[in-house]
PDB file of C-alpha atoms in Angstrom:
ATOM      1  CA  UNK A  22       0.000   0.000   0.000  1.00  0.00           C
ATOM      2  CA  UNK A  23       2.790   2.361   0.514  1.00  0.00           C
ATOM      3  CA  UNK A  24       3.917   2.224  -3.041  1.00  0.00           C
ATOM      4  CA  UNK A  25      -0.015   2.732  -4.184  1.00  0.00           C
ATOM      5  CA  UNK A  26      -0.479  -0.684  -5.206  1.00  0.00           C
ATOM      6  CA  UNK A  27      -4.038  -1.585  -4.297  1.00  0.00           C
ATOM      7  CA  UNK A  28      -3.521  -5.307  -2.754  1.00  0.00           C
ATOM      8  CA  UNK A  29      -6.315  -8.236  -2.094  1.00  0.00           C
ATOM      9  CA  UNK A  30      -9.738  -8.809  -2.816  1.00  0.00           C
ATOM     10  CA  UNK A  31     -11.399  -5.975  -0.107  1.00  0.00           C
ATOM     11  CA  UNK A  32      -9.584  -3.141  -2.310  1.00  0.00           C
ATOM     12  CA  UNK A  33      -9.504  -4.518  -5.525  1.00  0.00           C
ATOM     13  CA  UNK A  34     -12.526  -6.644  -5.780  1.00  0.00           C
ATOM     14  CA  UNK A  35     -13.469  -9.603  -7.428  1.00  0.00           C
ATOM     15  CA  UNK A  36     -16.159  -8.965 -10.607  1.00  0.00           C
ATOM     16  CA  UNK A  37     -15.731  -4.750  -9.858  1.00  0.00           C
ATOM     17  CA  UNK A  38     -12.522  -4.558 -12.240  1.00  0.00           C
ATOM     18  CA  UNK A  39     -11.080  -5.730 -15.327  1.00  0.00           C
ATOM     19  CA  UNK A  40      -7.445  -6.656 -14.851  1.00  0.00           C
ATOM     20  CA  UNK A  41      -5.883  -4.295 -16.848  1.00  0.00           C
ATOM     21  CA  UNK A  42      -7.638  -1.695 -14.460  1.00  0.00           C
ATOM     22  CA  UNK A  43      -6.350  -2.900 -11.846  1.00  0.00           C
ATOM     23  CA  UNK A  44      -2.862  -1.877 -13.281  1.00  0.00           C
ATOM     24  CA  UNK A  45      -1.823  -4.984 -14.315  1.00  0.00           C
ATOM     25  CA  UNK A  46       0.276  -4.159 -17.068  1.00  0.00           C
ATOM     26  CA  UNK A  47       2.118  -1.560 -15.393  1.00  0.00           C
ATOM     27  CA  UNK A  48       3.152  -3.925 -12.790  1.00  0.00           C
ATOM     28  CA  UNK A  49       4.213  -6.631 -15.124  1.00  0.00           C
ATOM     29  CA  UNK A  50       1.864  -8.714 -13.965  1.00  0.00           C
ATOM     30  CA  UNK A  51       0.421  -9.623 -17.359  1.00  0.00           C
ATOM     31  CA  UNK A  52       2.288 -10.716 -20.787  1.00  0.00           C
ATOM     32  CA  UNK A  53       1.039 -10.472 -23.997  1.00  0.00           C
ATOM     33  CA  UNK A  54       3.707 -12.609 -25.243  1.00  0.00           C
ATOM     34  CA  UNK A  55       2.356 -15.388 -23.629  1.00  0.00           C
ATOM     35  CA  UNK A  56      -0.216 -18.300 -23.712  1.00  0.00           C
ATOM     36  CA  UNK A  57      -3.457 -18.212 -23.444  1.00  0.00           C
ATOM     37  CA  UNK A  58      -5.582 -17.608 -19.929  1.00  0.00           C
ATOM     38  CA  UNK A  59      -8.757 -16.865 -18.769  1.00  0.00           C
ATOM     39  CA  UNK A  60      -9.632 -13.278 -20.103  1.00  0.00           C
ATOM     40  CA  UNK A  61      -6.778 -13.180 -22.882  1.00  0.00           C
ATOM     41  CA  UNK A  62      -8.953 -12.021 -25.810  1.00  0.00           C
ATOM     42  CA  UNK A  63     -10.877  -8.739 -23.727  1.00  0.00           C
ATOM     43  CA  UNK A  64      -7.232  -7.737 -21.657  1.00  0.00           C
ATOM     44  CA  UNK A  65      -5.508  -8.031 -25.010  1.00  0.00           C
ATOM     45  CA  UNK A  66      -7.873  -6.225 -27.025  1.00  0.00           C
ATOM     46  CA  UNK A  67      -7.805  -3.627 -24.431  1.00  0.00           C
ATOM     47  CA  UNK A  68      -4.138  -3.315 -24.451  1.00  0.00           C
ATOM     48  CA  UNK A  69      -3.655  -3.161 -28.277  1.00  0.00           C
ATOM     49  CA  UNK A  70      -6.512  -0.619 -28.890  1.00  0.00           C
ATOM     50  CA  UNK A  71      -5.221   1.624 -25.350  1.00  0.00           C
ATOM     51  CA  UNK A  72      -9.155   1.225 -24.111  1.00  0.00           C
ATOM     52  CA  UNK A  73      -8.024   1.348 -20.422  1.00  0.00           C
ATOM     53  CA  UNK A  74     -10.317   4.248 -19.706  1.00  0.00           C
ATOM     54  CA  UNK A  75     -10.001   3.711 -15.886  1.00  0.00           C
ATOM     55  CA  UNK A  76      -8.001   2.996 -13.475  1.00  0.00           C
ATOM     56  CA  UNK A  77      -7.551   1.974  -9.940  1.00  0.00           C
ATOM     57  CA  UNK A  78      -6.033   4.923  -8.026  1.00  0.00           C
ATOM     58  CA  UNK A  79      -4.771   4.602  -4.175  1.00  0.00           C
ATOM     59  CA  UNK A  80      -6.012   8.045  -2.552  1.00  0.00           C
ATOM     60  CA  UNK A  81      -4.098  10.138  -0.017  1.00  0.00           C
ATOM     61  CA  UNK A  82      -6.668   8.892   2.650  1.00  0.00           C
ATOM     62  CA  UNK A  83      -6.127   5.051   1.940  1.00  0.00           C
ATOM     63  CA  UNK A  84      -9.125   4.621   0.036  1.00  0.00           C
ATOM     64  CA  UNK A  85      -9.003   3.048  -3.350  1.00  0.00           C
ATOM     65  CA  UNK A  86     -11.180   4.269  -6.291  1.00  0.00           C
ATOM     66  CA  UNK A  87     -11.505   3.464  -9.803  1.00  0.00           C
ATOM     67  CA  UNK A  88     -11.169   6.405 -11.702  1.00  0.00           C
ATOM     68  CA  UNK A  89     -10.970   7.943 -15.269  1.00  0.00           C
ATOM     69  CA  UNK A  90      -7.552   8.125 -16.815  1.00  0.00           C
ATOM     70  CA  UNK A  91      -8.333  11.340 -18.795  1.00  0.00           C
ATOM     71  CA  UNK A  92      -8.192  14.009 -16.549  1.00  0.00           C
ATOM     72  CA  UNK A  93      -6.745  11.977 -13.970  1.00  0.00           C
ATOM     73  CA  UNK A  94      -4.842  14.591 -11.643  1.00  0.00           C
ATOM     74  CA  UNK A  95      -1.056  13.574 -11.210  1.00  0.00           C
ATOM     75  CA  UNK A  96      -0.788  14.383  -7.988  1.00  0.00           C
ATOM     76  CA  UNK A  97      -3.197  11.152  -7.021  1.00  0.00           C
ATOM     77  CA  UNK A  98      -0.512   8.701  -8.883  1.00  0.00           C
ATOM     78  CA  UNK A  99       2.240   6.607  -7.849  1.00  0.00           C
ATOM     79  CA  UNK A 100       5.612   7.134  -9.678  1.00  0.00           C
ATOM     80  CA  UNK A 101       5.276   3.847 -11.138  1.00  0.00           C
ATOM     81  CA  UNK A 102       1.644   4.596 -12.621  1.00  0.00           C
ATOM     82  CA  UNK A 103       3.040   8.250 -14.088  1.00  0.00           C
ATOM     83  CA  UNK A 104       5.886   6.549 -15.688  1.00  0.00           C
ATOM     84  CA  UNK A 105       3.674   3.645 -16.929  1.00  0.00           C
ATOM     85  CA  UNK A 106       0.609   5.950 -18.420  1.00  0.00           C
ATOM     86  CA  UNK A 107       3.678   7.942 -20.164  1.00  0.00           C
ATOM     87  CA  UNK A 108       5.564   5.279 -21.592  1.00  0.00           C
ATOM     88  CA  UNK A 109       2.089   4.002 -23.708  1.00  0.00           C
ATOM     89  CA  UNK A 110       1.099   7.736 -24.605  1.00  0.00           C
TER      90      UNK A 110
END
């Protein structure tokens, strides 16, 4: 939690989030090189056609929210998830 990475089931739910908004891919926690899995086709597409329109944010007060990545103020993200967003702009 102290690098921003929401951890667990209570923060980042079950059926609430897709995996790629949960920040998956900027925590190398997915490959697209890889096999196939359960989900492959929608996190793919997502990935190749940059459809992540929201993300899972840790906020200042512990909380985590999923929020839009347009507009999203900078100041709410990890270094990791500002580097991340910037290197796939």
């Amino acid at each position: 939690r102290a690098l921003g990475v929401p951890e667990g089931v209570a923060e980042i739910g079950s059926d609430r989030n897709l995996w790629l908004e949960c920040n998956a891919d900027l925590l190398n926690g997915v490959s697209f090189a890889k096999g196939c899995y359960v989900g492959q086709e929608n996190t793919a597409r997502m990935n190749w056609r940059a459809k992540v329109n929201r993300r899972l944010v840790m906020l200042p007060d512990g909380t985590v929210e999923r929020r839009q990545v347009d507009g999203l103020d900078p100041a709410l993200m990890s270094g990791w998830m500002r580097d991340g967003l910037a290197e796939k702009a």
